Coordinates of C-alpha atoms in Angstrom, one line a residue:
X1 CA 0.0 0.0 0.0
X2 CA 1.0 3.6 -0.8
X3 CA 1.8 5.8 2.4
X4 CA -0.3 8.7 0.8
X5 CA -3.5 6.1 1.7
X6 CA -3.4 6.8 5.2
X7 CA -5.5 9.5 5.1
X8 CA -8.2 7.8 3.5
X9 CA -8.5 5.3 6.6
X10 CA -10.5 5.7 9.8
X11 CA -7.9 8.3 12.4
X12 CA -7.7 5.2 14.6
X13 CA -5.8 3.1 12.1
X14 CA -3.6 6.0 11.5
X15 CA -0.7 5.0 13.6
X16 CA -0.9 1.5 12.7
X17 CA -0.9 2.0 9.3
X18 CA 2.5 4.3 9.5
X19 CA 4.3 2.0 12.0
X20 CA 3.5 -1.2 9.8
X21 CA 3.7 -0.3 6.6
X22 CA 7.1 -0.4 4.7
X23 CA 6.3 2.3 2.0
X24 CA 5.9 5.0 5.0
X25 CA 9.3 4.3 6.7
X26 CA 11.9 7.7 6.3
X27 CA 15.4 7.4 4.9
X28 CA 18.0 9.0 7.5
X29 CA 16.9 11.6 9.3
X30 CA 16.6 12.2 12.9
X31 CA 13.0 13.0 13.9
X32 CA 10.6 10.5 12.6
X33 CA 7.8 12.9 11.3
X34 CA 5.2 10.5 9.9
X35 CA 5.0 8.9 13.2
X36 CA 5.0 12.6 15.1
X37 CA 1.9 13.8 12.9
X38 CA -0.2 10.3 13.4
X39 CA 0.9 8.9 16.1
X40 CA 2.0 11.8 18.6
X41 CA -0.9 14.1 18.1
X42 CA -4.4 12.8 18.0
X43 CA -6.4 13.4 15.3
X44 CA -7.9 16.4 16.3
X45 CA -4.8 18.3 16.6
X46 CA -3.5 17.7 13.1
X47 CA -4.2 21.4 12.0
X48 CA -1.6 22.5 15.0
X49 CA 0.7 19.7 14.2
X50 CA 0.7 21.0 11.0
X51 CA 1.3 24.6 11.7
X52 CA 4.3 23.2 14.0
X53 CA 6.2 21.4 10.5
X54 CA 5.5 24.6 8.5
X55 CA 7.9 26.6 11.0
X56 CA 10.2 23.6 11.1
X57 CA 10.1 23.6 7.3
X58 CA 11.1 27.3 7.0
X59 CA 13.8 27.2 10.4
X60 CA 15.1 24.5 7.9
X61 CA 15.2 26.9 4.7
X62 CA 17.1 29.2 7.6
X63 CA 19.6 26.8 8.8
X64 CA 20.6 26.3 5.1
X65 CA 20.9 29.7 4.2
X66 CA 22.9 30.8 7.3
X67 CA 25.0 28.0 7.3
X68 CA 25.7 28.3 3.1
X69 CA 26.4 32.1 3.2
X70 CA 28.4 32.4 6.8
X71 CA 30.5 29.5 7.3
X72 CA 30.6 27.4 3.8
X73 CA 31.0 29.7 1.5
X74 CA 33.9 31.4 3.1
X75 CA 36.0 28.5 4.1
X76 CA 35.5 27.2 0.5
X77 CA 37.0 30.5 -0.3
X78 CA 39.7 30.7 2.2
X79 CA 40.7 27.1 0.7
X80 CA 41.1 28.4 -2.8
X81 CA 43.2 31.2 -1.3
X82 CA 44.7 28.6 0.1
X83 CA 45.8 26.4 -2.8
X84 CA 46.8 29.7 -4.5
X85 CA 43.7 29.1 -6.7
X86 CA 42.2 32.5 -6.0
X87 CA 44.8 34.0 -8.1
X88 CA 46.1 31.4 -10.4
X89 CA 42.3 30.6 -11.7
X90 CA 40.7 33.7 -13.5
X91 CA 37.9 35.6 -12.3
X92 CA 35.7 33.6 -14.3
X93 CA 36.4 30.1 -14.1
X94 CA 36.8 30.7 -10.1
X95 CA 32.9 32.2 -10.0
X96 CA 31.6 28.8 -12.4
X97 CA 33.5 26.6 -10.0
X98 CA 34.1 27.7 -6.4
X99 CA 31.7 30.6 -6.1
X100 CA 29.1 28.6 -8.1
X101 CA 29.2 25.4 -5.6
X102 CA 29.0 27.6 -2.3
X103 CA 25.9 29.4 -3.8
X104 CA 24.7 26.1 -5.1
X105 CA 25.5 24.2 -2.1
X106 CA 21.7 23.8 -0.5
X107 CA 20.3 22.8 -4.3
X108 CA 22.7 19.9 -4.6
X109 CA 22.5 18.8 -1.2
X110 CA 19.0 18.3 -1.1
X111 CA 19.0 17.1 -4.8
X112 CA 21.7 14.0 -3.2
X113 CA 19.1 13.2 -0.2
X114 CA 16.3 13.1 -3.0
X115 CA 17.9 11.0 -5.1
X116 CA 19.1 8.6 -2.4
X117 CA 15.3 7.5 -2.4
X118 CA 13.3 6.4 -5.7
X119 CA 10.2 7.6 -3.4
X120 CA 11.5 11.2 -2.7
X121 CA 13.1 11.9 -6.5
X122 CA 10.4 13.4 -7.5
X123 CA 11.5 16.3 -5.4
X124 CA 14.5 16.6 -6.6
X125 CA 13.5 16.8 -10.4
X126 CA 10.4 19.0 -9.4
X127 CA 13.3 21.1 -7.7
X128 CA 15.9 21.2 -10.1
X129 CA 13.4 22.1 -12.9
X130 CA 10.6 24.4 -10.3
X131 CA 13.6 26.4 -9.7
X132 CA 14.7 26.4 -12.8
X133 CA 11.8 28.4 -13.9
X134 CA 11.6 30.9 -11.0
X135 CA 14.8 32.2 -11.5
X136 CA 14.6 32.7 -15.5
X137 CA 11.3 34.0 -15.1
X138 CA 10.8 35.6 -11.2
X139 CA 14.4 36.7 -10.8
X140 CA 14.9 37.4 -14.2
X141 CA 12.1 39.7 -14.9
X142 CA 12.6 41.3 -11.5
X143 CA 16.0 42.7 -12.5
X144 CA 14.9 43.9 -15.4
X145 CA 11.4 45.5 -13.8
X146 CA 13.9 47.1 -11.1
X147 CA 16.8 48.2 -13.2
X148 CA 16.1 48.1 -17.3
X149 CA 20.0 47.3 -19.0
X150 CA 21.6 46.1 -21.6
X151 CA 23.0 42.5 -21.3
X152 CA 25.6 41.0 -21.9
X153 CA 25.2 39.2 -25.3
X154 CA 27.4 36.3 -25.3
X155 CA 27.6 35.4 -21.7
X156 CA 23.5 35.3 -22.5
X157 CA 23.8 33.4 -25.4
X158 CA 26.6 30.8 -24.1
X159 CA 24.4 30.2 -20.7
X160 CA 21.1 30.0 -22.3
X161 CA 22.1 27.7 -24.8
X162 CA 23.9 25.2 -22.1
X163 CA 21.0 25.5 -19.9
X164 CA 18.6 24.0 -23.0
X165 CA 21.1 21.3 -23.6
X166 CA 20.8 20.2 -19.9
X167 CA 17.0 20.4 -19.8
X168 CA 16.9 18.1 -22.9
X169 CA 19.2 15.7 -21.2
X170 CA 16.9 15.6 -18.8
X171 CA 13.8 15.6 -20.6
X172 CA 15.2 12.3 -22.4
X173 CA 16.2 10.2 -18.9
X174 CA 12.9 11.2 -17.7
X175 CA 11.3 9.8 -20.5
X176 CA 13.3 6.4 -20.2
X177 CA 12.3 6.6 -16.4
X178 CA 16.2 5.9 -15.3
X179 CA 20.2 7.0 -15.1
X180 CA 22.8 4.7 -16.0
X181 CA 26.4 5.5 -15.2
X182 CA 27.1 7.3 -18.8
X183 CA 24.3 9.5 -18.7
X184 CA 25.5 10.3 -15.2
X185 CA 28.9 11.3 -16.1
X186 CA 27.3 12.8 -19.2
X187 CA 25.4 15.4 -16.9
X188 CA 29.0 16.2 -14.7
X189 CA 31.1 15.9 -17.8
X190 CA 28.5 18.5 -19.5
X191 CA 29.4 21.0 -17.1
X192 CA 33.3 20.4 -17.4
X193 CA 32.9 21.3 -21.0
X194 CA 30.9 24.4 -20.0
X195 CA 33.2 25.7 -17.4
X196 CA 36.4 24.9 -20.2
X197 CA 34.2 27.1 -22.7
X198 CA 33.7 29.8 -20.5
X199 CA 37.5 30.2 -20.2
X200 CA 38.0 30.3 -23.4
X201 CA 35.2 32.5 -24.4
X202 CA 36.9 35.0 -22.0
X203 CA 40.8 33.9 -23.2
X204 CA 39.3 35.0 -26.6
X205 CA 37.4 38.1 -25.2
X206 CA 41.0 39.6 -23.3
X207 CA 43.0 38.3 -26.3
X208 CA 40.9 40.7 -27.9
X209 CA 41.7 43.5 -26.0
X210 CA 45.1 42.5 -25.5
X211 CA 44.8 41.4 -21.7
X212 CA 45.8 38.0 -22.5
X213 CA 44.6 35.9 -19.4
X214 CA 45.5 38.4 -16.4
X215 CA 43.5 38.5 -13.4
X216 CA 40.9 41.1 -13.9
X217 CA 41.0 43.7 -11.5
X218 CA 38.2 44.0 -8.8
X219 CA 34.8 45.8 -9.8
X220 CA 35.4 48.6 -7.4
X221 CA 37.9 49.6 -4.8
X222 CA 37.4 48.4 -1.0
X223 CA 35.6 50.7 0.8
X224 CA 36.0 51.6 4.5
X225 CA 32.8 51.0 7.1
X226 CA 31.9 53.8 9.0
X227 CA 33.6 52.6 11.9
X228 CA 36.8 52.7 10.2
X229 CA 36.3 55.8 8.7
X230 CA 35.7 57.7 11.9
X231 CA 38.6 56.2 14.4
X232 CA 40.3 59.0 15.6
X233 CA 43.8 59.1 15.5
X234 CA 46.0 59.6 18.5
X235 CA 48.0 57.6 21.0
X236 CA 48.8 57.3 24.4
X237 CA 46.4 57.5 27.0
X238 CA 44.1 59.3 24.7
X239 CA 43.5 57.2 22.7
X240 CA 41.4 54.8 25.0
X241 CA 39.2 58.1 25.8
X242 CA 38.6 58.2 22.6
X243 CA 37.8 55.0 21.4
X244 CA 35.8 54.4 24.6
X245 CA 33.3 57.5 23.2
X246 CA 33.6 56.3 19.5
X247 CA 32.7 52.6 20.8
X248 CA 29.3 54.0 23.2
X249 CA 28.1 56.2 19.7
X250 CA 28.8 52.8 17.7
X251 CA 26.0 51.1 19.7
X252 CA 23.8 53.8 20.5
X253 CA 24.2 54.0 16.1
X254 CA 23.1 50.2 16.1
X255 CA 20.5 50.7 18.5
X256 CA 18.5 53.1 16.7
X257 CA 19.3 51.1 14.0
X258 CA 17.8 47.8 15.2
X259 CA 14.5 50.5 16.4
X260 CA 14.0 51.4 13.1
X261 CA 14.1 47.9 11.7
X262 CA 10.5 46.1 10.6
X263 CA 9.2 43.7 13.1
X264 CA 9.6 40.9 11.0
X265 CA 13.5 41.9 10.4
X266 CA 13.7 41.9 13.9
X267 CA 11.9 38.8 14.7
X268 CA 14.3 36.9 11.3
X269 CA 17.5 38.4 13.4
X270 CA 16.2 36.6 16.8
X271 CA 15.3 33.3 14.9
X272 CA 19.2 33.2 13.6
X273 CA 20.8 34.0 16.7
X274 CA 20.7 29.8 18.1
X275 CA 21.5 28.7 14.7
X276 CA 24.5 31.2 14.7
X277 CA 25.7 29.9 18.0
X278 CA 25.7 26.8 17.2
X279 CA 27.4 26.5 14.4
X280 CA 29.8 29.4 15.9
X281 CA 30.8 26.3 18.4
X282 CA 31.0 23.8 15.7
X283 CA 31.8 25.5 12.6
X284 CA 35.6 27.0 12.4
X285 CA 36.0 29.9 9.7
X286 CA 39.5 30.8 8.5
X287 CA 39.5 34.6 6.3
X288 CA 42.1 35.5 4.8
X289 CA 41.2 39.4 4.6
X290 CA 41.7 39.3 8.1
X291 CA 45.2 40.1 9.3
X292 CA 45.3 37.2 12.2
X293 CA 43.1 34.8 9.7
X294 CA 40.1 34.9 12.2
X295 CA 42.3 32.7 14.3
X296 CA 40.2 32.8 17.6
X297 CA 42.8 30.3 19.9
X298 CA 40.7 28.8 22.3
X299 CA 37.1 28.7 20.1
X300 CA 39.5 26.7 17.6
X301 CA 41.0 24.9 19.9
X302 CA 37.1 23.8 21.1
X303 CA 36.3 23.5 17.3
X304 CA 38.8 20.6 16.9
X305 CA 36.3 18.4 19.5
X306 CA 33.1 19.9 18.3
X307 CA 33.4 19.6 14.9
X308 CA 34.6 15.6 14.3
X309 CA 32.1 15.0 17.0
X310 CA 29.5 16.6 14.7
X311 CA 30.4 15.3 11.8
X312 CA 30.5 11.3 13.5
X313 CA 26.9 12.4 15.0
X314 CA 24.9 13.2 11.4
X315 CA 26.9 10.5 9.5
X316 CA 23.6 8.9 8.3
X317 CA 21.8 10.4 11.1
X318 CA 24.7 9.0 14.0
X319 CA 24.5 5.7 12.4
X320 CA 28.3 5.7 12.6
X321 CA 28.7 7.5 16.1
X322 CA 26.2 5.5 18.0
X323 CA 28.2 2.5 16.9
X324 CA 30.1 0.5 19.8
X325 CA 33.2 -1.0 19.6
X326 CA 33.2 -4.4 21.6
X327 CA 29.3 -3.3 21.8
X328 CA 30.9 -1.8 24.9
X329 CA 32.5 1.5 23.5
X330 CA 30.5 4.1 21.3
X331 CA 32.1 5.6 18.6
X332 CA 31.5 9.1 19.4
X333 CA 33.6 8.5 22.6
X334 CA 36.3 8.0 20.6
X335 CA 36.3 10.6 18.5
X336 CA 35.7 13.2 21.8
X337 CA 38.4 11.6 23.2
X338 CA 41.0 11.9 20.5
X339 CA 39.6 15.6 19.8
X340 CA 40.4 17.0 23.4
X341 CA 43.5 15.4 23.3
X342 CA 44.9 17.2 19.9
X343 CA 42.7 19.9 21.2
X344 CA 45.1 20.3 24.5
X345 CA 48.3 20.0 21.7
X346 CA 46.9 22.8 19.7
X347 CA 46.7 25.0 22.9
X348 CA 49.5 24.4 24.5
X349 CA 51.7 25.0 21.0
X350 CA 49.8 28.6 20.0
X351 CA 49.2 31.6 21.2
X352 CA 46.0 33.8 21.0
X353 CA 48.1 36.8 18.6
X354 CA 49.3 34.8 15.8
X355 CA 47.7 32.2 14.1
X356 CA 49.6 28.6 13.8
X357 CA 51.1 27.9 10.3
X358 CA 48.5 24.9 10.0
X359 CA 45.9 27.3 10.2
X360 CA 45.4 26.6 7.0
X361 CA 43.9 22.9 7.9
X362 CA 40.9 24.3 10.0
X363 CA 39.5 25.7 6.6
X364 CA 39.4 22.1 5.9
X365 CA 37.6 21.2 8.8
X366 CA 35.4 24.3 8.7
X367 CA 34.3 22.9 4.9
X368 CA 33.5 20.0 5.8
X369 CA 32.1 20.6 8.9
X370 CA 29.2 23.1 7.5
X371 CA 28.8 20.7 4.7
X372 CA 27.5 17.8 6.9
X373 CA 25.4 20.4 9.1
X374 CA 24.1 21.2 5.5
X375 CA 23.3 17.9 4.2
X376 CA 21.8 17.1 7.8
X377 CA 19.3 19.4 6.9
X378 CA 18.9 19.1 3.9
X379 CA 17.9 15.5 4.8
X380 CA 14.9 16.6 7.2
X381 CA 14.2 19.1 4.8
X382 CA 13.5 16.7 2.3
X383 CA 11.8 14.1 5.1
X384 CA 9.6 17.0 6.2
X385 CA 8.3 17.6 2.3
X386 CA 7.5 14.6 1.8
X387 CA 5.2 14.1 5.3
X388 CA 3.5 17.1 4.4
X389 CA 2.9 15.6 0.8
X390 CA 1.2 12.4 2.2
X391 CA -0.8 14.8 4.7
X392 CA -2.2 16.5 1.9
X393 CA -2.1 13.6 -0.9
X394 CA 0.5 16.3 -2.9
X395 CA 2.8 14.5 -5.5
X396 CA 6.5 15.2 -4.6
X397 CA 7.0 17.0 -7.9
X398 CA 4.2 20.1 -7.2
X399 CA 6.0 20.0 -3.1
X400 CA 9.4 20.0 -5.0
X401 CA 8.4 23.2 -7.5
X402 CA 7.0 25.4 -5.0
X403 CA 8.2 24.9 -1.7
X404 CA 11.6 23.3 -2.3
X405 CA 12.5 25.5 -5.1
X406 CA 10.9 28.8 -3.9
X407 CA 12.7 28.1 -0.3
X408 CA 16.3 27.4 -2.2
X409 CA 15.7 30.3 -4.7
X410 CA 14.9 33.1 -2.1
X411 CA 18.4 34.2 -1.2
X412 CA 19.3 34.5 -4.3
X413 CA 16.0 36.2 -5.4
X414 CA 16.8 39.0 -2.6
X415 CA 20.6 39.3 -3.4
X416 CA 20.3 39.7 -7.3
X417 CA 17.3 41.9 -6.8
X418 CA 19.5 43.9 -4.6
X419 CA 22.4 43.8 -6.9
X420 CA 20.6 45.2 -9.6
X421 CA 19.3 48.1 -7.7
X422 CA 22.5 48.9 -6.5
X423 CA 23.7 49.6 -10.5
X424 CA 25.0 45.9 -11.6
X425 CA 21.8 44.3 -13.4
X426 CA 24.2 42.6 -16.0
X427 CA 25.7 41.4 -13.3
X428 CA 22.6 40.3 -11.6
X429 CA 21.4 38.7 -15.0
X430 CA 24.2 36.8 -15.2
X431 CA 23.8 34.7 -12.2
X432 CA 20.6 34.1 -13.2
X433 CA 21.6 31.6 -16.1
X434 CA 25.2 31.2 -14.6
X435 CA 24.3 29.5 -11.5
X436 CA 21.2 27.3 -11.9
X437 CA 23.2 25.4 -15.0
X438 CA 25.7 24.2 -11.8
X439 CA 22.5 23.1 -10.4
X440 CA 21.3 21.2 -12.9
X441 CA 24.2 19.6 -14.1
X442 CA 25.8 18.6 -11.1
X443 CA 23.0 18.6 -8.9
X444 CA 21.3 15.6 -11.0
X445 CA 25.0 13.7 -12.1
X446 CA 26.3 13.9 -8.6
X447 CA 23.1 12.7 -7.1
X448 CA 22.7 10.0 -9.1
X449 CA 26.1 9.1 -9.3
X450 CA 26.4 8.6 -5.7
X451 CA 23.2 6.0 -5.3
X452 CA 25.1 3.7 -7.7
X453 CA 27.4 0.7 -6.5
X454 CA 28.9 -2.1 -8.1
X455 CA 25.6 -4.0 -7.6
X456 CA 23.5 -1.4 -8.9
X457 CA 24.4 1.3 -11.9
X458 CA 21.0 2.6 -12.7
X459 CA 19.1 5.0 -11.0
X460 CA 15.1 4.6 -11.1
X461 CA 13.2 7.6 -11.8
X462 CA 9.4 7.6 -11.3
X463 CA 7.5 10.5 -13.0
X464 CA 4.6 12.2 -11.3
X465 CA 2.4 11.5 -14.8
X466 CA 1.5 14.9 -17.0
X467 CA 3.0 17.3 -14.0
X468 CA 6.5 16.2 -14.8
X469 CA 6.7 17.3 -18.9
X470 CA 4.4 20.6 -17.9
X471 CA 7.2 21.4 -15.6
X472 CA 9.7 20.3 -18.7
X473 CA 8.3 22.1 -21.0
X474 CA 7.6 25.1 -18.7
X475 CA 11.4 25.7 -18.4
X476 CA 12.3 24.8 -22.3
X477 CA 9.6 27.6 -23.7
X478 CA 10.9 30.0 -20.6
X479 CA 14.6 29.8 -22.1
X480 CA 13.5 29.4 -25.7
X481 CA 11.4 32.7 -25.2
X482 CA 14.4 34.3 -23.9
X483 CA 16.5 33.0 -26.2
X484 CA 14.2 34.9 -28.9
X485 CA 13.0 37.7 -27.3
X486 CA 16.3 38.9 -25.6
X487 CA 18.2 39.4 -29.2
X488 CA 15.4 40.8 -31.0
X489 CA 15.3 43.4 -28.5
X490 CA 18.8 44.4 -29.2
X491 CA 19.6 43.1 -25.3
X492 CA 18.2 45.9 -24.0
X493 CA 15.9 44.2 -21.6
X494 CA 13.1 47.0 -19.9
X495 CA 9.7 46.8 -17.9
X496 CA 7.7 44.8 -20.9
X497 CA 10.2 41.7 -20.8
X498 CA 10.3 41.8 -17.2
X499 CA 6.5 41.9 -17.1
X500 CA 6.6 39.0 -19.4
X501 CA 8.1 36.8 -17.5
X502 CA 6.7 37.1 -14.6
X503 CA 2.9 37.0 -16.1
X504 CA 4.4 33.8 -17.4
X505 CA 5.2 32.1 -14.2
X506 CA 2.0 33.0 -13.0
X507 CA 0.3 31.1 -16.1
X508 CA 2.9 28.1 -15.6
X509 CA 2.1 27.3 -11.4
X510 CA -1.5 27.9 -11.8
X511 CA -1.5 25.4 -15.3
X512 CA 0.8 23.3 -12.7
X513 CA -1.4 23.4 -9.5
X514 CA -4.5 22.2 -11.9
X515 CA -2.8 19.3 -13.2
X516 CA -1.9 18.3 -9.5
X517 CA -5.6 18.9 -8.5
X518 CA -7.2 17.1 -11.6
X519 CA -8.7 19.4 -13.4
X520 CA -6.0 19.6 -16.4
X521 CA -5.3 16.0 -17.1
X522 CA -4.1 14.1 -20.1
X523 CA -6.5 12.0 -21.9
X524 CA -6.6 8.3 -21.7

């Protein structure tokens, strides 16, 4: 029997029916939230129990964004400092590799946990492509509504064009309902060939201008903050006068600035602040702006026992850590153990001014650290979807569209939106295209690729019927309109394309949300 059929049953045989069947039973995880809703609360109390996974669901889309933008991100990009890639790579082969997997990092995570399932792929294709569409149609027509430009031409062209050949890819293993190995490495080997043509379409570009393959030079010069800006200069005992008075007007300044914030701003800040700390005590961050490399001696020093204990505690849900050795000795012991002991080195050879020469290694850890809290959640993320899809008899495509998609998409909805009005739409535009191709591509080949084993080299996929080619489709006509619309127009995109677009996506999720519902359906 299908989980979905619960609901259909009598609210006594509720709990039976999710603790018996096989088809209701979660992959990984750590809460079990088919038996919470059924089981925990009685039937009468589903509405609240409901309410209480929504604000889970969003905490979730928090905890990803946080822990993407403040801790993986820049310890990716202190590592390719690091390996002296920063400057050896140029500007754009670093932003289609390094800057694209940060930013990407929630999309292919919860594409892998998807995938890891045959039940939950829907998601991950209704994901992939739902967000696919939002971007080149929300985002896209945004920028343009907020800032009319000209773009770039053949950036557009090159991105669009890749983007089409990657929907049709997977338009065709949709259609044939599974991945082998080739077409796996096909999608990853697809984006290899995209990031070597982007280097060469800009090695051609320089050559052009005669810049050969130089490291562009930043955008704009760095600016100082406020705080900078108005230090007063002195020394002796002055000095502390001084900077005690310009310290009490910094925070009265953030005061009134935290009074004249929105509610909701406020109440977003106050939500973030026990995610913050905890990944603060687990998460270390090396930048290499900084002039002692954020080297913070004994918060490292407690980072070498929090983190490997983290990371042995949501191995497949502390599978792995609550293993005992002897079945006398757990696992996670160990680890604790071995951390305060290289924990006690690392003190007792440092000091708190300079940073050890092995800071660099805590970058490392810091990477990999965040990346396990991230595909932790990702992993209820995607548990949680699917619960609320057999609550409410929703196919995992039409959850993975809207809610998956719209909750990876919003960060960068509200930082291209704000990139464009502060005077870099092209920009903006770019990373429309730019950055959902990564998604796509390695998002579907590195999901698959790591469900197959030596036993098993193809990856089922099971369609939700007609809602999976509108979704297709959606997102080939959305690029192919673009790909038509933007050149005729000279690239100079204003108000009437934005408008477009955006009356488009409207047309697309309510054709979408009538398929799901049965009222568009295809005939038999």
């Amino acid at each position: 029997l299908q989980c979905w059929e619960v609901r259909r049953r009598n609210s006594s045989e509720w709990c039976r029916f999710i603790r018996t069947n096989p088809d209701c039973q979660l992959e990984g995880g750590f809460l079990d939230y088919l038996d919470g809703v059924f089981c925990a609360f009685p039937a009468r109390l589903l509405p609240l129990a409901i309410t209480l996974y929504a604000c889970w669901l969003l905490y979730l889309f928090v905890i990803l964004g946080v822990t993407a933008e403040k801790f993986f991100c820049p310890n990716l990009s202190a590592i390719s400092t690091n390996l002296k890639l920063a400057f050896s790579l140029t500007p754009p082969l670093h932003g289609v590799t390094f800057l694209a997997f940060g930013n990407g990092a929630p999309d292919v995570f919860s594409a892998v946990v998807a995938f890891s399932d045959p039940r939950t792929a829907g998601l991950a294709i209704g994901a992939v492509f739902g967000a696919g569409v939002f971007v080149t149609t929300v985002v896209a027509g945004g920028i343009a509504l907020v800032k009319p430009f000209t773009a770039a031409s053949r950036p557009f062209l090159r991105d669009v064009i890749f983007y089409m050949v990657a929907v049709f890819l997977t338009f065709m293993v949709l259609y044939l309902g599974r991945i082998r190995l080739g077409e796996a490495l096909g999608y990853l080997g697809l984006y290899i060939f995209y990031v070597f043509t982007v280097v060469l379409c800009t090695w051609i570009h320089r050559r052009q201008r005669g810049d050969g393959l130089a490291p562009a030079r930043p955008w704009e010069p760095e600016l100082l903050t406020d705080t900078e800006e108005q230090e007063p200069m002195g020394s002796g005992s002055s000095d502390y006068g001084r900077k005690h008075l310009g310290d009490t007007r910094e925070e009265d300044r953030d005061y009134r600035k935290w009074r004249r914030k929105p509610w909701y701003w406020r109440l977003f800040k106050v939500l973030k602040v026990p995610v913050e700390l905890l990944l603060l005590l687990t998460v270390p961050v090396v930048d290499p702006d900084k002039e002692d490399l954020n080297w913070k001696r004994p918060l490292n020093c407690l980072h070498v026992i929090t983190g490997p204990l983290l990371c042995i505690l949501t191995l497949k849900s502390g599978t792995y850590g609550l293993y005992q050795i002897q079945g006398v000795f757990p696992v996670w012991v160990l680890v604790a153990l071995v951390g305060t002991v290289v924990a006690i080195l690392v003190f007792s050879t440092t000091s708190n001014e300079e940073p050890p020469k092995y800071h660099c290694v805590f970058a490392f850890l810091g990477f990999l650290v965040s990346a396990m809290w991230i595909n932790a959640a990702a992993t209820e993320l995607v548990n949680i979807l699917r619960t609320l899809g057999i609550i409410f008899q929703l196919s995992n495509t039409v959850l993975g569209l809207t809610l998956l998609a719209w909750g990876n998409s919003i960060g960068d909805t509200f930082s291209d939106l704000t990139m464009a009005r502060q005077g870099y739409p092209r920009m903006a535009f770019s990373a429309c295209f730019g950055g959902i191709i990564f998604n796509i591509l390695v998002g579907v080949g590195l999901g698959c690729l790591l469900q197959m084993s030596a036993s098993q080299m193809v990856v089922k996929l099971e369609p939700d019927g007609l809602l999976v080619w509108i979704l297709a489709g959606a997102l080939g006509l959305s690029l192919a309109f673009s790909l038509v619309a933007v050149p005729a127009q000279c690239f100079q995109l204003g108000k009437a394309y934005g408008a477009c677009l955006l009356l488009y996506y409207a047309a697309f999720l309510a054709v979408a949300l009538l398929t799901e519902f049965g009222v568009i359906h295809a005939a038999a």
